[in-house]
Amino acid sequence: MKLKENMRTFVTHLEGAIDGATLNAQELQTMSSERPLWTRYDLDSVRKSLTKESLTKRECTMWRYRELLPPSGDDEIVTLGEGMTPIYNCPRLADHFGLKNVSIKDDSQLPTGSFKSRGMAMALTMAKKFGVKRVAVPTCGNAGGAAAAYAARAGIEAYIFMPDDTPKINQYECNLFGAKLFLVNGLISDCGKIVRDGKEPMGWFDLSTLKEPYRLEGKKTMGLELAEQMNWTLPDVIIYPTGGGTGLIGMWKAFHELIELGWIDPDRLPRMVSAQSTGCCPIVRAFEAHEKFAKPFEDANTMASGIRVPVAVGDFMILDAIYSSNGTAVAAEEDRFPAWMRLVARLEGVGMCPEATAGIGALEQLSKSGWIKPDERVLLFNTGAAQKYPHIEPRDPARVNKDKPIDWGFIESQSV
Ligand SMILES: *Cc1c(COP(=O)(O)O)cnc(C)c1O
């Protein structure tokens, strides 16, 4: 698929997030001073060529924001139709926490069942544009499945490294999509080192979170979408489960680009809340200590595998989004994740992944403490499908023998 013939890109350059260095966007870049890059655009020109009204006629995918995305019109897009996920109003969930206005943006509906597809669609599109033949990615789970699917779609070879206790279903999808999968006796940081060390001998391009600039631009579309879906009036609070942090950083970037376009009110930005697990909460600790960077989290352990990230290269970018939005960071109690999954599923019919239920823990703590006021508008993200986590509290259903008379009392007595 092409975006639009001959549409130029509005990207001007890439910028080092830590050192402000200017890098050429016409070449494939990775990092600057070992830290992530921002993709910068000529927003004055975007303002002249794009209107809110013209957007409404475009296709319902994240590519509708093409002027604010890296590829040019001539580049071939690697896509599975990702983006424009629904936002549900959740009155029973709101009521449960004494609030009036809680909604969920449901990214579990994206290809491979998690929001990782936004970033991978963008990263593989750009990798393909720059002629990359082979990519590698360290993953806690969902990034692997998404990388494998989009690499297949792009005709690019993928090598994936994940901790050996990563859920089977994430291993399965990597195999299914034809990636070369390796289990590592360690954490994602150990997998990251293997990918780094393999760059020279294997000649692959490193797709690690924030070690190339474009996954972030894909994640940014969450912020663009929710702004458009909420008619360019943002919620008061956005709660986001944080691992590597691209979601939070990407949305914050999106809002600033929309301010530059004059499309949203700069005085009504949401307070950004980072939700983590008590089993792995480096960002929460750094926030509580008012630090610019986060210290590595020792012995990280959580069933919410996607946020088991003890070290994030973009830690200072996550913290900056929290500080400058007057947000906060909350650690949700690890052993309550399954109960929160059931709560959201039963109250609202939304199958929420354990990562996102860290946001339910944050909602509980922040509504109790009064940090979130009853009538404030709160938006939570469901970053992945609950169906990818059948290993969390697996349960055998009761059985019925078709060849015997049915015992209706037994049927009725089953607990849920
Ligand atoms: C990766 C992942 C996260 C964390 O996202 P980041 O942008 O890396 O912070 C949250 N939820 C799920 C389901 C994930 O797979």
CSV table of C-alpha atoms and ligand atoms in Angstrom, one decimal:
chain,number,residue,atom,x,y,z
A,1,MET,CA,0.0,0.0,0.0
A,2,LYS,CA,1.1,3.6,-0.7
A,3,LEU,CA,0.1,6.5,1.4
A,4,LYS,CA,-0.4,8.9,-1.4
A,5,GLU,CA,1.7,9.2,-4.5
A,6,ASN,CA,4.3,12.0,-4.4
A,7,MET,CA,3.3,13.3,-1.0
A,8,ARG,CA,6.6,14.5,0.5
A,9,THR,CA,7.4,13.7,4.1
A,10,PHE,CA,7.2,16.6,6.6
A,11,VAL,CA,10.1,15.1,8.6
A,12,THR,CA,12.9,17.7,8.9
A,13,HIS,CA,15.4,15.8,11.0
A,14,LEU,CA,15.9,13.5,14.0
A,15,GLU,CA,16.9,15.0,17.3
A,16,GLY,CA,18.9,13.4,20.2
A,17,ALA,CA,16.6,13.4,23.2
A,18,ILE,CA,19.5,13.7,25.7
A,19,ASP,CA,22.0,15.8,23.7
A,20,GLY,CA,19.9,17.8,21.3
A,21,ALA,CA,22.1,16.6,18.4
A,22,THR,CA,20.6,16.9,14.9
A,23,LEU,CA,20.7,13.7,12.7
A,24,ASN,CA,19.9,13.2,9.1
A,25,ALA,CA,16.5,11.6,8.7
A,26,GLN,CA,17.3,10.5,5.1
A,27,GLU,CA,19.5,7.8,6.7
A,28,LEU,CA,18.7,4.9,9.0
A,29,GLN,CA,19.6,6.1,12.5
A,30,THR,CA,19.6,4.4,15.9
A,31,MET,CA,20.4,6.6,18.9
A,32,SER,CA,22.5,9.6,19.9
A,33,SER,CA,24.8,9.4,23.0
A,34,GLU,CA,23.3,6.0,23.6
A,35,ARG,CA,19.9,7.6,24.1
A,36,PRO,CA,16.7,7.8,22.0
A,37,LEU,CA,15.9,10.1,19.1
A,38,TRP,CA,12.9,12.3,18.4
A,39,THR,CA,11.5,12.5,14.9
A,40,ARG,CA,10.9,16.2,14.1
A,41,TYR,CA,8.5,17.7,11.6
A,42,ASP,CA,7.9,20.9,9.8
A,43,LEU,CA,4.7,21.5,11.7
A,44,ASP,CA,4.1,25.0,10.1
A,45,SER,CA,3.8,23.3,6.7
A,46,VAL,CA,1.7,20.5,8.1
A,47,ARG,CA,-0.7,23.1,9.5
A,48,LYS,CA,-1.0,24.6,6.0
A,49,SER,CA,-1.7,21.3,4.3
A,50,LEU,CA,-3.8,19.4,6.8
A,51,THR,CA,-7.2,20.3,8.4
A,52,LYS,CA,-9.2,18.5,11.0
A,53,GLU,CA,-12.0,18.2,8.4
A,54,SER,CA,-9.9,16.6,5.7
A,55,LEU,CA,-9.0,13.9,8.2
A,56,THR,CA,-12.6,12.7,8.6
A,57,LYS,CA,-12.6,11.4,5.0
A,58,ARG,CA,-9.6,9.2,5.4
A,59,GLU,CA,-9.3,5.5,6.1
A,60,CYS,CA,-9.8,4.3,9.7
A,61,THR,CA,-6.2,3.3,10.4
A,62,MET,CA,-3.3,5.0,12.1
A,63,TRP,CA,-2.1,6.0,8.6
A,64,ARG,CA,-4.8,8.7,8.4
A,65,TYR,CA,-2.3,11.0,10.2
A,66,ARG,CA,0.3,10.6,7.4
A,67,GLU,CA,1.5,14.2,7.5
A,68,LEU,CA,2.6,13.6,11.1
A,69,LEU,CA,4.3,10.2,10.3
A,70,PRO,CA,7.7,9.4,9.0
A,71,PRO,CA,7.2,7.8,5.6
A,72,SER,CA,6.8,9.9,2.4
A,73,GLY,CA,4.0,9.2,0.0
A,74,ASP,CA,6.2,7.1,-2.3
A,75,ASP,CA,7.2,4.7,0.5
A,76,GLU,CA,5.5,1.4,0.6
A,77,ILE,CA,3.6,1.0,3.9
A,78,VAL,CA,3.9,-2.3,5.8
A,79,THR,CA,0.4,-2.6,7.3
A,80,LEU,CA,-2.2,-5.0,8.6
A,81,GLY,CA,-4.9,-2.3,9.0
A,82,GLU,CA,-3.8,-1.2,12.5
A,83,GLY,CA,-5.2,1.8,14.3
A,84,MET,CA,-8.4,3.7,15.2
A,85,THR,CA,-9.3,1.3,18.0
A,86,PRO,CA,-12.5,2.1,19.9
A,87,ILE,CA,-13.0,4.0,23.1
A,88,TYR,CA,-15.6,2.6,25.4
A,89,ASN,CA,-17.4,4.5,28.1
A,90,CYS,CA,-17.3,2.3,31.3
A,91,PRO,CA,-20.0,3.5,33.7
A,92,ARG,CA,-20.0,0.4,35.9
A,93,LEU,CA,-16.2,0.5,36.3
A,94,ALA,CA,-16.4,4.2,37.1
A,95,ASP,CA,-19.1,3.6,39.6
A,96,HIS,CA,-17.0,0.9,41.3
A,97,PHE,CA,-14.4,3.5,42.1
A,98,GLY,CA,-16.8,6.3,43.0
A,99,LEU,CA,-16.1,8.1,39.7
A,100,LYS,CA,-18.4,9.5,36.9
A,101,ASN,CA,-16.4,9.3,33.8
A,102,VAL,CA,-14.0,6.4,33.0
A,103,SER,CA,-13.3,5.1,29.5
A,104,ILE,CA,-11.0,2.5,28.0
A,105,LYS,CA,-9.3,2.8,24.6
A,106,ASP,CA,-9.0,-0.8,23.5
A,107,ASP,CA,-5.8,-1.6,21.7
A,108,SER,CA,-6.3,-5.3,22.3
A,109,GLN,CA,-8.2,-5.3,19.0
A,110,LEU,CA,-5.0,-4.6,17.0
A,111,PRO,CA,-3.2,-7.2,14.9
A,112,THR,CA,-1.5,-9.8,17.1
A,113,GLY,CA,-3.6,-8.6,20.0
A,114,SER,CA,-1.6,-5.8,21.5
A,115,PHE,CA,-0.7,-2.2,20.9
A,116,LYS,CA,2.8,-3.3,19.9
A,117,SER,CA,1.6,-3.5,16.3
A,118,ARG,CA,1.4,0.3,16.0
A,119,GLY,CA,5.2,0.6,16.6
A,120,MET,CA,6.1,-2.4,14.6
A,121,ALA,CA,4.1,-1.4,11.6
A,122,MET,CA,6.0,1.9,11.6
A,123,ALA,CA,9.4,0.4,12.4
A,124,LEU,CA,9.1,-2.3,9.7
A,125,THR,CA,7.8,0.3,7.2
A,126,MET,CA,10.9,2.4,7.7
A,127,ALA,CA,13.3,-0.5,7.9
A,128,LYS,CA,12.0,-1.7,4.5
A,129,LYS,CA,12.3,1.8,3.1
A,130,PHE,CA,16.0,1.9,4.1
A,131,GLY,CA,16.6,-1.6,2.6
A,132,VAL,CA,17.0,-3.5,5.9
A,133,LYS,CA,17.0,-7.3,5.2
A,134,ARG,CA,17.2,-8.6,8.7
A,135,VAL,CA,15.9,-7.3,12.1
A,136,ALA,CA,16.4,-8.5,15.7
A,137,VAL,CA,14.3,-7.7,18.8
A,138,PRO,CA,14.5,-8.4,22.5
A,139,THR,CA,11.0,-8.8,23.9
A,140,CYS,CA,9.0,-9.6,27.0
A,141,GLY,CA,6.3,-11.1,24.7
A,142,ASN,CA,4.0,-9.0,22.6
A,143,ALA,CA,6.7,-7.0,20.7
A,144,GLY,CA,8.0,-10.4,19.5
A,145,GLY,CA,4.7,-11.5,18.0
A,146,ALA,CA,4.1,-8.1,16.4
A,147,ALA,CA,7.7,-7.9,15.0
A,148,ALA,CA,7.3,-11.4,13.6
A,149,ALA,CA,4.0,-10.6,11.9
A,150,TYR,CA,5.1,-7.3,10.4
A,151,ALA,CA,8.5,-8.7,9.4
A,152,ALA,CA,6.6,-11.4,7.5
A,153,ARG,CA,4.4,-8.8,5.9
A,154,ALA,CA,7.5,-6.8,4.9
A,155,GLY,CA,9.4,-9.8,3.6
A,156,ILE,CA,12.2,-9.2,6.2
A,157,GLU,CA,13.9,-11.8,8.3
A,158,ALA,CA,13.3,-11.6,12.1
A,159,TYR,CA,15.4,-12.9,15.0
A,160,ILE,CA,13.6,-12.7,18.4
A,161,PHE,CA,15.1,-13.1,21.9
A,162,MET,CA,12.8,-13.5,24.9
A,163,PRO,CA,13.2,-14.6,28.6
A,164,ASP,CA,12.6,-18.3,28.8
A,165,ASP,CA,9.6,-17.9,31.0
A,166,THR,CA,7.8,-15.7,28.5
A,167,PRO,CA,4.2,-16.9,27.9
A,168,LYS,CA,3.9,-19.8,25.5
A,169,ILE,CA,1.5,-17.9,23.3
A,170,ASN,CA,4.1,-15.3,22.6
A,171,GLN,CA,6.5,-18.0,21.6
A,172,TYR,CA,3.8,-19.6,19.4
A,173,GLU,CA,3.1,-16.4,17.5
A,174,CYS,CA,6.8,-15.8,16.7
A,175,ASN,CA,7.1,-19.4,15.3
A,176,LEU,CA,3.8,-19.0,13.5
A,177,PHE,CA,4.9,-15.9,11.6
A,178,GLY,CA,8.2,-17.5,10.7
A,179,ALA,CA,10.6,-15.6,13.0
A,180,LYS,CA,13.7,-17.3,14.5
A,181,LEU,CA,13.0,-17.5,18.2
A,182,PHE,CA,15.4,-17.9,21.0
A,183,LEU,CA,14.7,-18.3,24.7
A,184,VAL,CA,17.2,-16.7,27.1
A,185,ASN,CA,17.8,-17.6,30.7
A,186,GLY,CA,17.4,-14.0,31.9
A,187,LEU,CA,15.4,-10.8,31.6
A,188,ILE,CA,14.7,-8.5,28.7
A,189,SER,CA,17.8,-6.5,29.5
A,190,ASP,CA,19.9,-9.7,28.9
A,191,CYS,CA,18.1,-10.3,25.6
A,192,GLY,CA,18.8,-6.7,24.7
A,193,LYS,CA,22.5,-7.3,25.2
A,194,ILE,CA,22.5,-10.3,22.9
A,195,VAL,CA,20.8,-8.3,20.2
A,196,ARG,CA,23.4,-5.5,20.7
A,197,ASP,CA,26.3,-7.9,20.6
A,198,GLY,CA,24.9,-9.6,17.5
A,199,LYS,CA,24.8,-6.4,15.4
A,200,GLU,CA,28.2,-6.8,13.9
A,201,PRO,CA,28.4,-10.6,13.4
A,202,MET,CA,24.8,-11.0,12.3
A,203,GLY,CA,24.3,-7.7,10.4
A,204,TRP,CA,20.8,-7.2,11.8
A,205,PHE,CA,19.0,-4.0,12.6
A,206,ASP,CA,18.1,-3.6,16.3
A,207,LEU,CA,14.4,-3.0,16.8
A,208,SER,CA,14.6,-2.7,20.6
A,209,THR,CA,12.3,-0.2,22.2
A,210,LEU,CA,13.6,3.4,21.6
A,211,LYS,CA,16.8,2.2,20.0
A,212,GLU,CA,15.4,3.2,16.7
A,213,PRO,CA,13.2,6.3,16.3
A,214,TYR,CA,10.1,4.9,14.5
A,215,ARG,CA,8.4,2.5,16.9
A,216,LEU,CA,7.8,5.7,19.0
A,217,GLU,CA,6.1,7.4,16.0
A,218,GLY,CA,3.8,4.5,15.7
A,219,LYS,CA,2.9,4.6,19.3
A,220,LYS,CA,2.3,8.3,19.0
A,221,THR,CA,-0.8,7.6,17.0
A,222,MET,CA,-2.6,6.5,20.2
A,223,GLY,CA,-2.5,10.1,21.3
A,224,LEU,CA,-3.5,11.4,17.8
A,225,GLU,CA,-6.4,9.0,17.7
A,226,LEU,CA,-7.8,9.6,21.1
A,227,ALA,CA,-7.6,13.4,20.5
A,228,GLU,CA,-9.6,13.1,17.3
A,229,GLN,CA,-12.0,10.5,18.8
A,230,MET,CA,-12.7,12.9,21.8
A,231,ASN,CA,-13.3,15.7,19.4
A,232,TRP,CA,-9.9,17.4,20.2
A,233,THR,CA,-10.7,17.8,23.9
A,234,LEU,CA,-8.4,15.6,25.9
A,235,PRO,CA,-9.3,13.7,29.1
A,236,ASP,CA,-8.2,15.1,32.5
A,237,VAL,CA,-6.2,12.0,33.3
A,238,ILE,CA,-4.6,9.3,31.1
A,239,ILE,CA,-3.5,6.1,32.9
A,240,TYR,CA,-0.9,4.0,31.0
A,241,PRO,CA,0.9,0.7,31.9
A,242,THR,CA,4.6,1.4,31.6
A,243,GLY,CA,7.3,-0.9,30.6
A,244,GLY,CA,9.7,0.7,28.1
A,245,GLY,CA,7.5,3.7,28.1
A,246,THR,CA,6.9,4.3,24.4
A,247,GLY,CA,3.2,4.6,24.9
A,248,LEU,CA,3.4,7.4,27.4
A,249,ILE,CA,6.2,9.2,25.7
A,250,GLY,CA,4.5,8.8,22.3
A,251,MET,CA,1.2,10.3,23.5
A,252,TRP,CA,2.9,13.2,25.2
A,253,LYS,CA,4.8,13.9,21.9
A,254,ALA,CA,1.5,13.7,20.0
A,255,PHE,CA,-0.2,16.2,22.2
A,256,HIS,CA,2.7,18.7,21.7
A,257,GLU,CA,2.5,18.3,18.0
A,258,LEU,CA,-1.3,18.9,18.1
A,259,ILE,CA,-0.7,22.1,20.2
A,260,GLU,CA,1.7,23.3,17.5
A,261,LEU,CA,-1.0,22.7,14.9
A,262,GLY,CA,-3.4,24.7,17.1
A,263,TRP,CA,-5.8,21.8,17.3
A,264,ILE,CA,-5.9,21.3,21.0
A,265,ASP,CA,-5.9,23.7,24.0
A,266,PRO,CA,-2.4,23.8,25.6
A,267,ASP,CA,-4.0,24.7,29.0
A,268,ARG,CA,-6.0,21.5,29.0
A,269,LEU,CA,-3.5,18.7,28.7
A,270,PRO,CA,-4.1,15.5,30.6
A,271,ARG,CA,-2.2,14.5,33.7
A,272,MET,CA,-0.2,11.4,32.6
A,273,VAL,CA,-0.1,8.5,35.0
A,274,SER,CA,2.4,5.7,34.7
A,275,ALA,CA,1.1,2.4,36.2
A,276,GLN,CA,3.6,-0.3,37.0
A,277,SER,CA,3.5,-3.5,39.2
A,278,THR,CA,5.0,-3.6,42.7
A,279,GLY,CA,7.0,-6.5,41.2
A,280,CYS,CA,8.8,-4.1,38.8
A,281,CYS,CA,8.4,-0.4,39.3
A,282,PRO,CA,11.6,1.5,38.5
A,283,ILE,CA,9.7,4.5,37.2
A,284,VAL,CA,7.5,4.8,40.3
A,285,ARG,CA,10.6,4.7,42.5
A,286,ALA,CA,12.4,7.4,40.4
A,287,PHE,CA,9.3,9.5,40.4
A,288,GLU,CA,8.9,9.3,44.2
A,289,ALA,CA,12.6,10.3,44.6
A,290,HIS,CA,12.1,13.2,42.1
A,291,GLU,CA,14.9,11.8,39.9
A,292,LYS,CA,15.6,12.5,36.3
A,293,PHE,CA,16.7,8.9,35.5
A,294,ALA,CA,15.5,5.6,37.0
A,295,LYS,CA,17.8,3.1,38.7
A,296,PRO,CA,17.7,-0.5,37.5
A,297,PHE,CA,15.0,-2.5,39.4
A,298,GLU,CA,16.5,-5.6,41.0
A,299,ASP,CA,14.8,-9.0,40.8
A,300,ALA,CA,12.0,-7.7,38.6
A,301,ASN,CA,9.2,-10.2,38.6
A,302,THR,CA,5.6,-9.7,37.5
A,303,MET,CA,2.9,-11.8,35.7
A,304,ALA,CA,2.3,-8.7,33.6
A,305,SER,CA,5.2,-9.8,31.3
A,306,GLY,CA,4.9,-6.8,29.0
A,307,ILE,CA,5.9,-4.4,31.8
A,308,ARG,CA,8.7,-6.5,33.3
A,309,VAL,CA,11.2,-4.0,32.2
A,310,PRO,CA,13.8,-3.3,34.9
A,311,VAL,CA,15.8,-0.7,32.8
A,312,ALA,CA,14.3,1.6,30.2
A,313,VAL,CA,16.6,3.7,27.9
A,314,GLY,CA,13.8,6.3,27.7
A,315,ASP,CA,13.5,6.5,31.5
A,316,PHE,CA,14.1,10.3,31.5
A,317,MET,CA,11.6,10.8,28.7
A,318,ILE,CA,8.9,8.9,30.6
A,319,LEU,CA,9.7,10.9,33.8
A,320,ASP,CA,9.6,14.1,31.9
A,321,ALA,CA,6.1,13.4,30.5
A,322,ILE,CA,4.9,12.6,34.1
A,323,TYR,CA,6.5,15.7,35.7
A,324,SER,CA,5.6,18.2,33.0
A,325,SER,CA,2.0,17.0,32.9
A,326,ASN,CA,1.6,17.2,36.7
A,327,GLY,CA,1.1,13.5,36.5
A,328,THR,CA,2.1,10.7,38.8
A,329,ALA,CA,3.4,7.1,38.9
A,330,VAL,CA,1.7,4.3,40.8
A,331,ALA,CA,2.7,0.7,41.7
A,332,ALA,CA,-0.2,-1.7,41.6
A,333,GLU,CA,-0.1,-4.7,43.9
A,334,GLU,CA,1.1,-7.6,41.9
A,335,ASP,CA,-1.1,-10.3,43.5
A,336,ARG,CA,-4.3,-8.4,42.7
A,337,PHE,CA,-3.8,-8.4,38.9
A,338,PRO,CA,-6.0,-11.5,38.2
A,339,ALA,CA,-8.8,-10.1,40.3
A,340,TRP,CA,-8.6,-6.8,38.4
A,341,MET,CA,-8.7,-8.7,35.1
A,342,ARG,CA,-12.0,-10.4,36.3
A,343,LEU,CA,-13.4,-7.1,37.5
A,344,VAL,CA,-13.0,-5.3,34.2
A,345,ALA,CA,-14.1,-8.3,32.2
A,346,ARG,CA,-17.3,-8.9,34.3
A,347,LEU,CA,-18.3,-5.2,34.8
A,348,GLU,CA,-17.7,-4.1,31.2
A,349,GLY,CA,-17.1,-7.0,29.0
A,350,VAL,CA,-13.5,-5.9,28.2
A,351,GLY,CA,-10.8,-8.6,28.2
A,352,MET,CA,-8.0,-6.6,29.7
A,353,CYS,CA,-4.4,-7.9,29.7
A,354,PRO,CA,-2.6,-8.0,33.1
A,355,GLU,CA,-0.3,-5.1,32.1
A,356,ALA,CA,-3.3,-2.8,31.7
A,357,THR,CA,-4.8,-3.8,35.0
A,358,ALA,CA,-1.9,-2.0,36.6
A,359,GLY,CA,-4.0,0.9,35.5
A,360,ILE,CA,-7.0,-0.4,37.5
A,361,GLY,CA,-4.7,-0.5,40.5
A,362,ALA,CA,-3.7,3.1,39.9
A,363,LEU,CA,-7.4,4.1,39.4
A,364,GLU,CA,-8.2,2.5,42.7
A,365,GLN,CA,-5.4,4.3,44.6
A,366,LEU,CA,-5.8,7.6,42.9
A,367,SER,CA,-9.6,7.8,43.3
A,368,LYS,CA,-9.3,6.8,47.0
A,369,SER,CA,-6.7,9.4,47.7
A,370,GLY,CA,-8.6,12.1,45.9
A,371,TRP,CA,-5.9,12.7,43.3
A,372,ILE,CA,-8.6,11.9,40.8
A,373,LYS,CA,-11.8,13.9,41.5
A,374,PRO,CA,-15.1,12.1,41.0
A,375,ASP,CA,-16.2,14.1,38.0
A,376,GLU,CA,-12.8,14.1,36.2
A,377,ARG,CA,-12.6,12.3,32.8
A,378,VAL,CA,-10.2,9.4,33.0
A,379,LEU,CA,-9.0,7.4,30.1
A,380,LEU,CA,-7.3,4.0,30.6
A,381,PHE,CA,-5.6,1.9,27.9
A,382,ASN,CA,-6.1,-1.7,27.3
A,383,THR,CA,-2.8,-2.5,25.7
A,384,GLY,CA,-3.4,-6.1,25.0
A,385,ALA,CA,-5.9,-8.9,24.8
A,386,ALA,CA,-6.6,-10.9,28.0
A,387,GLN,CA,-6.9,-14.0,25.7
A,388,LYS,CA,-3.1,-14.0,25.3
A,389,TYR,CA,-2.8,-14.8,29.1
A,390,PRO,CA,-4.7,-18.1,29.6
A,391,HIS,CA,-1.9,-19.2,32.0
A,392,ILE,CA,-2.9,-16.7,34.6
A,393,GLU,CA,-5.3,-18.5,36.8
A,394,PRO,CA,-6.2,-21.3,34.3
A,395,ARG,CA,-9.5,-23.0,35.2
A,396,ASP,CA,-11.1,-26.2,34.1
A,397,PRO,CA,-14.7,-25.8,33.2
A,398,ALA,CA,-17.3,-28.3,34.5
A,399,ARG,CA,-18.2,-31.1,32.2
A,400,VAL,CA,-21.5,-32.3,30.9
A,401,ASN,CA,-22.1,-35.8,29.5
A,402,LYS,CA,-24.4,-35.7,26.6
A,403,ASP,CA,-25.3,-39.4,26.9
A,404,LYS,CA,-26.8,-39.0,30.4
A,405,PRO,CA,-29.8,-37.1,31.8
A,406,ILE,CA,-28.7,-33.5,32.5
A,407,ASP,CA,-28.6,-32.5,36.1
A,408,TRP,CA,-30.0,-29.0,35.9
A,409,GLY,CA,-29.3,-28.3,39.6
A,410,PHE,CA,-25.6,-29.1,39.0
A,411,ILE,CA,-25.7,-26.7,36.0
A,412,GLU,CA,-27.2,-23.9,38.0
A,413,SER,CA,-24.9,-24.4,41.0
A,414,GLN,CA,-21.7,-23.7,39.0
A,415,SER,CA,-19.7,-20.7,40.3
A,416,VAL,CA,-18.3,-18.1,37.9
B,1,LIG,C1,4.9,-3.8,25.9
B,1,LIG,C2,3.6,-3.7,26.7
B,1,LIG,C3,3.3,-2.7,27.6
B,1,LIG,C4,4.3,-1.6,27.9
B,1,LIG,O1,4.5,-0.7,26.9
B,1,LIG,P1,5.6,0.3,26.8
B,1,LIG,O2,5.2,1.2,25.7
B,1,LIG,O3,6.9,-0.5,26.5
B,1,LIG,O4,5.8,1.0,28.1
B,1,LIG,C5,2.1,-2.6,28.1
B,1,LIG,N1,1.2,-3.6,27.9
B,1,LIG,C6,1.4,-4.6,27.0
B,1,LIG,C7,0.3,-5.6,26.8
B,1,LIG,C8,2.6,-4.7,26.4
B,1,LIG,O5,2.9,-5.7,25.5
